[in-house]
Tab-separated table of C-alpha atoms and ligand atoms in Angstrom:
chain	number	residue	atom	x	y	z
A	1	MET	CA	-1.623	-27.660	1.571
A	2	GLU	CA	-1.699	-31.411	2.041
A	3	PHE	CA	-4.930	-32.833	3.434
A	4	SER	CA	-3.144	-34.091	6.516
A	5	ASP	CA	-1.668	-30.678	7.266
A	6	ILE	CA	-4.836	-28.662	7.533
A	7	ASP	CA	-5.555	-29.406	11.184
A	8	GLN	CA	-1.985	-28.562	12.060
A	9	TYR	CA	-2.257	-25.330	10.062
A	10	ARG	CA	-5.485	-24.412	11.867
A	11	GLN	CA	-3.779	-25.093	15.195
A	12	ARG	CA	-0.857	-22.832	14.279
A	13	ILE	CA	-3.310	-20.031	13.394
A	14	GLU	CA	-5.070	-20.646	16.680
A	15	ARG	CA	-1.884	-20.587	18.778
A	16	ALA	CA	-0.557	-17.414	17.122
A	17	THR	CA	-3.955	-15.729	17.501
A	18	THR	CA	-4.142	-16.611	21.191
A	19	GLN	CA	-0.635	-15.326	21.840
A	20	ILE	CA	-1.061	-12.046	19.934
A	21	ASN	CA	-4.435	-11.511	21.554
A	22	ARG	CA	-2.713	-11.464	24.952
A	23	SER	CA	-0.976	-8.211	23.938
A	24	LEU	CA	-4.211	-6.610	22.728
A	25	ALA	CA	-6.997	-4.884	24.655
A	26	THR	CA	-9.044	-4.290	21.491
A	27	VAL	CA	-8.887	-5.506	17.907
A	28	PRO	CA	-6.626	-3.583	15.472
A	29	GLU	CA	-8.336	-1.922	12.536
A	30	ILE	CA	-5.561	-2.400	9.986
A	31	LEU	CA	-2.723	-4.798	9.297
A	32	LEU	CA	0.062	-2.851	7.593
A	33	VAL	CA	2.730	-4.899	5.817
A	34	LEU	CA	6.020	-3.080	5.191
A	35	GLY	CA	8.010	-4.123	2.128
A	36	SER	CA	11.763	-4.206	1.468
A	37	GLY	CA	13.495	-1.031	2.609
A	38	LEU	CA	10.255	0.435	3.999
A	39	GLY	CA	10.620	-0.696	7.587
A	40	SER	CA	11.211	2.603	9.397
A	41	LEU	CA	7.499	3.419	9.675
A	42	ALA	CA	7.461	0.781	12.384
A	43	ASP	CA	9.482	3.158	14.629
A	44	GLN	CA	6.599	5.633	14.603
A	45	VAL	CA	4.075	3.250	16.122
A	46	GLU	CA	2.870	4.563	19.479
A	47	ASN	CA	2.308	2.431	22.568
A	48	ALA	CA	4.149	-0.216	20.634
A	49	VAL	CA	4.401	-3.819	21.670
A	50	ALA	CA	6.849	-5.659	19.391
A	51	LEU	CA	6.781	-9.407	18.987
A	52	ALA	CA	9.607	-11.022	17.032
A	53	TYR	CA	8.210	-13.545	14.574
A	54	SER	CA	10.532	-16.097	16.137
A	55	GLU	CA	8.689	-15.588	19.454
A	56	ILE	CA	5.220	-16.065	18.001
A	57	ASP	CA	4.079	-19.628	18.421
A	58	GLY	CA	2.969	-21.001	15.055
A	59	PHE	CA	4.536	-18.266	12.897
A	60	PRO	CA	6.995	-19.033	10.078
A	61	ARG	CA	10.487	-17.491	10.288
A	62	ALA	CA	11.711	-14.630	8.042
A	63	THR	CA	15.069	-14.977	6.309
A	64	ALA	CA	15.407	-12.272	3.594
A	65	PRO	CA	17.926	-9.451	4.152
A	66	GLY	CA	16.054	-6.207	4.818
A	67	HIS	CA	13.246	-8.135	6.518
A	68	SER	CA	13.897	-8.222	10.219
A	69	GLY	CA	10.719	-10.008	11.182
A	70	GLU	CA	8.654	-8.276	13.864
A	71	LEU	CA	4.979	-7.757	14.465
A	72	ILE	CA	4.367	-4.389	16.074
A	73	LEU	CA	1.050	-3.704	17.779
A	74	GLY	CA	0.026	-0.163	18.630
A	75	TYR	CA	-1.295	3.059	17.145
A	76	TRP	CA	-0.323	5.077	14.108
A	77	GLN	CA	-2.177	8.217	13.011
A	78	ASP	CA	-4.682	7.426	15.796
A	79	ARG	CA	-5.542	4.122	14.133
A	80	GLN	CA	-5.071	0.877	15.947
A	81	VAL	CA	-2.648	-1.090	13.812
A	82	ALA	CA	-0.659	-4.263	13.588
A	83	VAL	CA	2.482	-3.669	11.554
A	84	MET	CA	4.456	-6.441	9.921
A	85	LYS	CA	8.063	-5.359	9.629
A	86	GLY	CA	9.145	-8.012	7.166
A	87	ARG	CA	7.006	-10.567	5.407
A	88	PHE	CA	7.304	-14.144	4.211
A	89	HIS	CA	8.227	-14.835	0.585
A	90	ALA	CA	7.818	-17.970	-1.501
A	91	TYR	CA	11.461	-17.705	-2.643
A	92	GLU	CA	12.621	-18.262	0.929
A	93	GLY	CA	11.150	-21.738	0.656
A	94	HIS	CA	8.047	-21.187	2.764
A	95	PRO	CA	5.012	-23.260	1.817
A	96	THR	CA	2.416	-21.006	0.184
A	97	ALA	CA	-0.030	-21.385	3.059
A	98	ASP	CA	2.643	-20.020	5.431
A	99	LEU	CA	2.955	-16.787	3.438
A	100	VAL	CA	-0.581	-15.898	4.497
A	101	LEU	CA	-0.616	-17.313	8.010
A	102	PRO	CA	-0.323	-13.801	9.507
A	103	ILE	CA	-3.256	-12.686	7.345
A	104	ARG	CA	-5.306	-15.597	8.685
A	105	VAL	CA	-4.382	-14.676	12.247
A	106	MET	CA	-5.539	-11.102	11.668
A	107	GLN	CA	-8.792	-12.367	10.157
A	108	LYS	CA	-9.274	-14.615	13.168
A	109	LEU	CA	-8.795	-11.585	15.423
A	110	GLY	CA	-11.371	-9.654	13.371
A	111	VAL	CA	-9.029	-7.103	11.729
A	112	PRO	CA	-11.014	-5.602	8.815
A	113	GLY	CA	-8.333	-3.738	6.798
A	114	LEU	CA	-5.071	-4.623	5.077
A	115	VAL	CA	-2.484	-2.230	3.671
A	116	LEU	CA	0.291	-3.876	1.663
A	117	THR	CA	3.487	-2.181	0.538
A	118	ASN	CA	6.283	-3.634	-1.526
A	119	ALA	CA	9.312	-2.864	-3.638
A	120	ALA	CA	8.777	-3.477	-7.339
A	121	GLY	CA	10.498	-3.130	-10.674
A	122	GLY	CA	8.812	-0.665	-13.036
A	123	MET	CA	8.267	-1.319	-16.737
A	124	ASP	CA	5.764	1.392	-17.570
A	125	PRO	CA	7.594	4.070	-19.609
A	126	ALA	CA	6.063	6.734	-17.350
A	127	PHE	CA	7.722	5.294	-14.215
A	128	THR	CA	11.031	6.370	-12.670
A	129	PRO	CA	12.713	4.656	-9.698
A	130	GLY	CA	11.476	6.292	-6.510
A	131	ASP	CA	7.920	6.658	-7.858
A	132	LEU	CA	4.947	5.049	-6.147
A	133	MET	CA	2.227	2.955	-7.788
A	134	LEU	CA	-1.246	2.123	-6.551
A	135	ILE	CA	-1.982	-1.520	-7.360
A	136	ARG	CA	-5.390	-1.628	-9.039
A	137	ASP	CA	-5.219	-5.300	-9.985
A	138	HIS	CA	-2.694	-8.073	-10.264
A	139	ILE	CA	-1.561	-11.021	-12.340
A	140	GLY	CA	-0.720	-13.934	-10.107
A	141	LEU	CA	-0.985	-16.776	-12.578
A	142	TRP	CA	2.497	-18.029	-11.708
A	143	ALA	CA	1.900	-18.018	-7.990
A	144	ASP	CA	0.784	-21.151	-6.243
A	145	SER	CA	-2.584	-20.279	-4.684
A	146	PRO	CA	-2.543	-19.775	-0.916
A	147	LEU	CA	-6.053	-21.280	-0.993
A	148	LYS	CA	-4.925	-24.598	-2.476
A	149	GLY	CA	-5.903	-27.692	-0.539
A	150	LEU	CA	-8.948	-28.144	1.656
A	151	ASN	CA	-10.864	-24.896	1.962
A	152	LEU	CA	-10.776	-23.086	5.284
A	153	ASP	CA	-14.554	-22.652	5.329
A	154	GLU	CA	-14.460	-20.525	8.473
A	155	PHE	CA	-12.630	-17.806	6.489
A	156	GLY	CA	-14.349	-17.838	3.110
A	157	PRO	CA	-15.794	-19.786	0.180
A	158	ARG	CA	-14.071	-22.444	-1.938
A	159	PHE	CA	-14.184	-20.319	-5.108
A	160	PRO	CA	-13.780	-16.699	-4.041
A	161	ASP	CA	-14.535	-13.894	-6.481
A	162	GLN	CA	-11.488	-11.847	-7.535
A	163	THR	CA	-13.136	-9.010	-9.468
A	164	MET	CA	-12.195	-6.510	-6.755
A	165	VAL	CA	-9.141	-7.743	-4.884
A	166	TYR	CA	-8.041	-4.153	-4.211
A	167	ASP	CA	-10.616	-1.881	-2.598
A	168	ARG	CA	-11.744	0.817	-4.997
A	169	GLU	CA	-12.746	3.351	-2.363
A	170	LEU	CA	-9.416	3.067	-0.557
A	171	GLY	CA	-7.552	3.255	-3.874
A	172	ASP	CA	-9.421	6.396	-4.899
A	173	LEU	CA	-8.686	7.900	-1.493
A	174	ALA	CA	-4.976	7.130	-1.962
A	175	LEU	CA	-4.972	8.965	-5.305
A	176	ARG	CA	-6.680	12.006	-3.780
A	177	CYS	CA	-4.225	12.097	-0.873
A	178	ALA	CA	-1.263	11.832	-3.266
A	179	GLN	CA	-2.612	14.688	-5.338
A	180	GLU	CA	-3.037	16.913	-2.266
A	181	LEU	CA	0.545	16.160	-1.248
A	182	ALA	CA	1.889	16.595	-4.797
A	183	ILE	CA	3.281	13.051	-4.654
A	184	THR	CA	3.294	11.087	-7.904
A	185	LEU	CA	1.139	7.997	-7.433
A	186	HIS	CA	0.753	6.016	-10.638
A	187	GLU	CA	-1.914	3.342	-11.018
A	188	GLY	CA	-1.275	-0.021	-12.558
A	189	ILE	CA	-1.258	-3.776	-12.617
A	190	TYR	CA	1.293	-5.639	-10.511
A	191	ALA	CA	2.560	-9.001	-11.672
A	192	TYR	CA	3.974	-11.592	-9.339
A	193	CYS	CA	7.196	-13.343	-10.310
A	194	GLY	CA	8.498	-15.876	-7.834
A	195	GLY	CA	12.175	-14.944	-7.759
A	196	PRO	CA	14.599	-14.894	-6.105
A	197	GLN	CA	16.243	-14.251	-9.464
A	198	TYR	CA	15.137	-11.044	-11.114
A	199	GLU	CA	13.254	-11.401	-14.383
A	200	THR	CA	14.880	-11.616	-17.799
A	201	PRO	CA	14.333	-8.812	-20.331
A	202	ALA	CA	12.224	-11.255	-22.392
A	203	GLU	CA	9.990	-11.950	-19.378
A	204	ILE	CA	9.580	-8.238	-18.789
A	205	ARG	CA	8.669	-7.659	-22.467
A	206	LEU	CA	6.066	-10.416	-22.144
A	207	LEU	CA	4.567	-8.862	-19.021
A	208	ARG	CA	4.513	-5.452	-20.659
A	209	MET	CA	2.501	-6.911	-23.540
A	210	LEU	CA	0.037	-8.160	-20.959
A	211	GLY	CA	-0.508	-4.664	-19.619
A	212	VAL	CA	1.633	-5.020	-16.497
A	213	SER	CA	3.249	-1.919	-15.005
A	214	ALA	CA	5.240	-3.300	-12.084
A	215	VAL	CA	6.704	-6.623	-11.044
A	216	GLY	CA	7.629	-8.065	-7.681
A	217	MET	CA	8.045	-11.158	-5.535
A	218	SER	CA	5.320	-10.744	-2.928
A	219	THR	CA	1.866	-9.291	-2.183
A	220	VAL	CA	-0.324	-11.382	-4.485
A	221	GLN	CA	-0.780	-14.342	-2.138
A	222	GLU	CA	-1.515	-12.004	0.772
A	223	ALA	CA	-4.091	-10.097	-1.259
A	224	ILE	CA	-5.782	-13.344	-2.343
A	225	ALA	CA	-6.051	-14.559	1.256
A	226	ALA	CA	-7.351	-11.118	2.241
A	227	THR	CA	-10.216	-11.229	-0.273
A	228	HIS	CA	-10.978	-14.803	0.710
A	229	GLY	CA	-11.385	-13.716	4.320
A	230	GLY	CA	-13.255	-10.496	3.473
A	231	MET	CA	-10.613	-7.884	4.329
A	232	ARG	CA	-10.517	-4.560	2.491
A	233	THR	CA	-7.115	-4.209	0.828
A	234	LEU	CA	-5.035	-1.252	-0.296
A	235	ALA	CA	-1.654	-1.935	-1.915
A	236	ILE	CA	1.107	0.448	-2.926
A	237	SER	CA	4.361	-0.391	-4.684
A	238	CYS	CA	7.542	1.579	-4.416
A	239	ILE	CA	9.176	1.414	-7.830
A	240	THR	CA	12.768	0.797	-6.802
A	241	ASN	CA	14.294	0.112	-10.226
A	242	PHE	CA	13.667	-0.127	-13.935
A	243	ALA	CA	12.622	-3.727	-14.580
A	244	ALA	CA	15.179	-5.886	-16.421
A	245	GLY	CA	16.023	-4.730	-19.921
A	246	ILE	CA	14.130	-1.441	-19.685
A	247	GLN	CA	17.358	0.497	-19.430
A	248	GLY	CA	19.837	-2.307	-19.973
A	249	GLN	CA	21.667	-2.055	-16.641
A	250	PRO	CA	21.991	-5.047	-14.285
A	251	LEU	CA	19.747	-5.216	-11.193
A	252	ASN	CA	20.853	-5.763	-7.626
A	253	HIS	CA	19.199	-6.007	-4.234
A	254	GLN	CA	21.353	-3.280	-2.653
A	255	ASP	CA	20.076	-0.710	-5.169
A	256	VAL	CA	16.517	-1.890	-4.526
A	257	LEU	CA	16.973	-1.340	-0.778
A	258	LYS	CA	18.670	2.027	-1.323
A	259	VAL	CA	15.926	3.428	-3.553
A	260	GLY	CA	13.295	1.969	-1.219
A	261	ALA	CA	14.902	3.772	1.714
A	262	SER	CA	15.132	7.069	-0.185
A	263	ALA	CA	11.439	6.892	-1.118
A	264	GLU	CA	10.461	5.911	2.393
A	265	ASN	CA	9.592	9.393	3.640
A	266	LYS	CA	7.314	9.878	0.679
A	267	ILE	CA	5.429	6.659	1.225
A	268	ILE	CA	5.139	7.354	4.959
A	269	GLN	CA	3.805	10.828	4.234
A	270	LEU	CA	1.264	9.392	1.812
A	271	LEU	CA	0.188	6.589	4.130
A	272	SER	CA	-0.182	8.972	7.063
A	273	ARG	CA	-2.617	11.096	5.124
A	274	ILE	CA	-4.494	8.051	3.876
A	275	PHE	CA	-4.753	6.700	7.427
A	276	ALA	CA	-5.965	10.068	8.694
A	277	ARG	CA	-8.686	10.209	6.032
A	278	MET	CA	-9.732	6.584	5.833
A	279	PRO	CA	-13.324	5.697	6.664
A	280	ASP	CA	-13.736	3.682	9.862
A	281	LEU	CA	-13.118	0.162	8.573
A	282	ARG	CA	-14.689	-1.333	11.674
A	283	GLY	CA	-17.943	0.457	10.819
B	301	HPA	N1	11.660	-7.600	-10.027
B	301	HPA	C1	11.107	-8.349	-9.051
B	301	HPA	N2	11.004	-7.941	-7.804
B	301	HPA	C2	11.502	-6.737	-7.497
B	301	HPA	C3	12.097	-5.904	-8.457
B	301	HPA	C4	12.174	-6.370	-9.806
B	301	HPA	O1	12.680	-5.701	-10.712
B	301	HPA	N3	12.467	-4.757	-7.809
B	301	HPA	C5	12.106	-4.905	-6.510
B	301	HPA	N4	11.524	-6.098	-6.319
């Protein structure tokens, strides 16, 4: 972020926070971000108040197909939630700071938990499209940092620690819940690639050498901003396709959406158990 923009950015956070706060009696416990093809969970939110991103003063605008762009406030599994149906991606042309503006708004409101979902390409030989993967760590070296520019001291320190971006206790809980439900939940490292083009087979071979299991075009910036602001983060990928070159077939967005939609019930089932069992994050 340019030096001159930081006051404007703070004001946008402030305006969005004020507006969202008008629809809230109490502070949500969890922000849940729904990835490509995973949007139908939003229909299950009870006492829902939906705000289109385009109506939220200060918010960026979503453009990607499969991302309709709504913030839904309400309850799911008896937890007070804010659900992002659609997120902001760098490949849409948004400045990096904008990708995490909703995260900042939630931090401003005092929301303690973040659950991220996404669609990702799988390169681990054990993965099949339709499988789920718990993100234990990430490689975001090719992502512009959402913390670049003057530090927002009110959220966190200039040089935040990244040894535990993804909450271990919540991750372990996710694995236990998956086991009880007999749902395959792999664990692995997610690598960010900016897109919008899919990766080349050579890029995927490189990432595989680095120990990466899944690749996608989101999540990392949000998780960084979450640790900076002290939120506890759980992240789950839906493996929608074999990453480029793994099986030799070309990739396309329609297949990604289709596999995402077919795995949706599974991820909803898993998340509902996790939400039912989660410790009180406000505690
Ligand atoms: N690469 C990057 N992002 C993705 C993929 C992929 O193979 N599948 C779904 N999102």
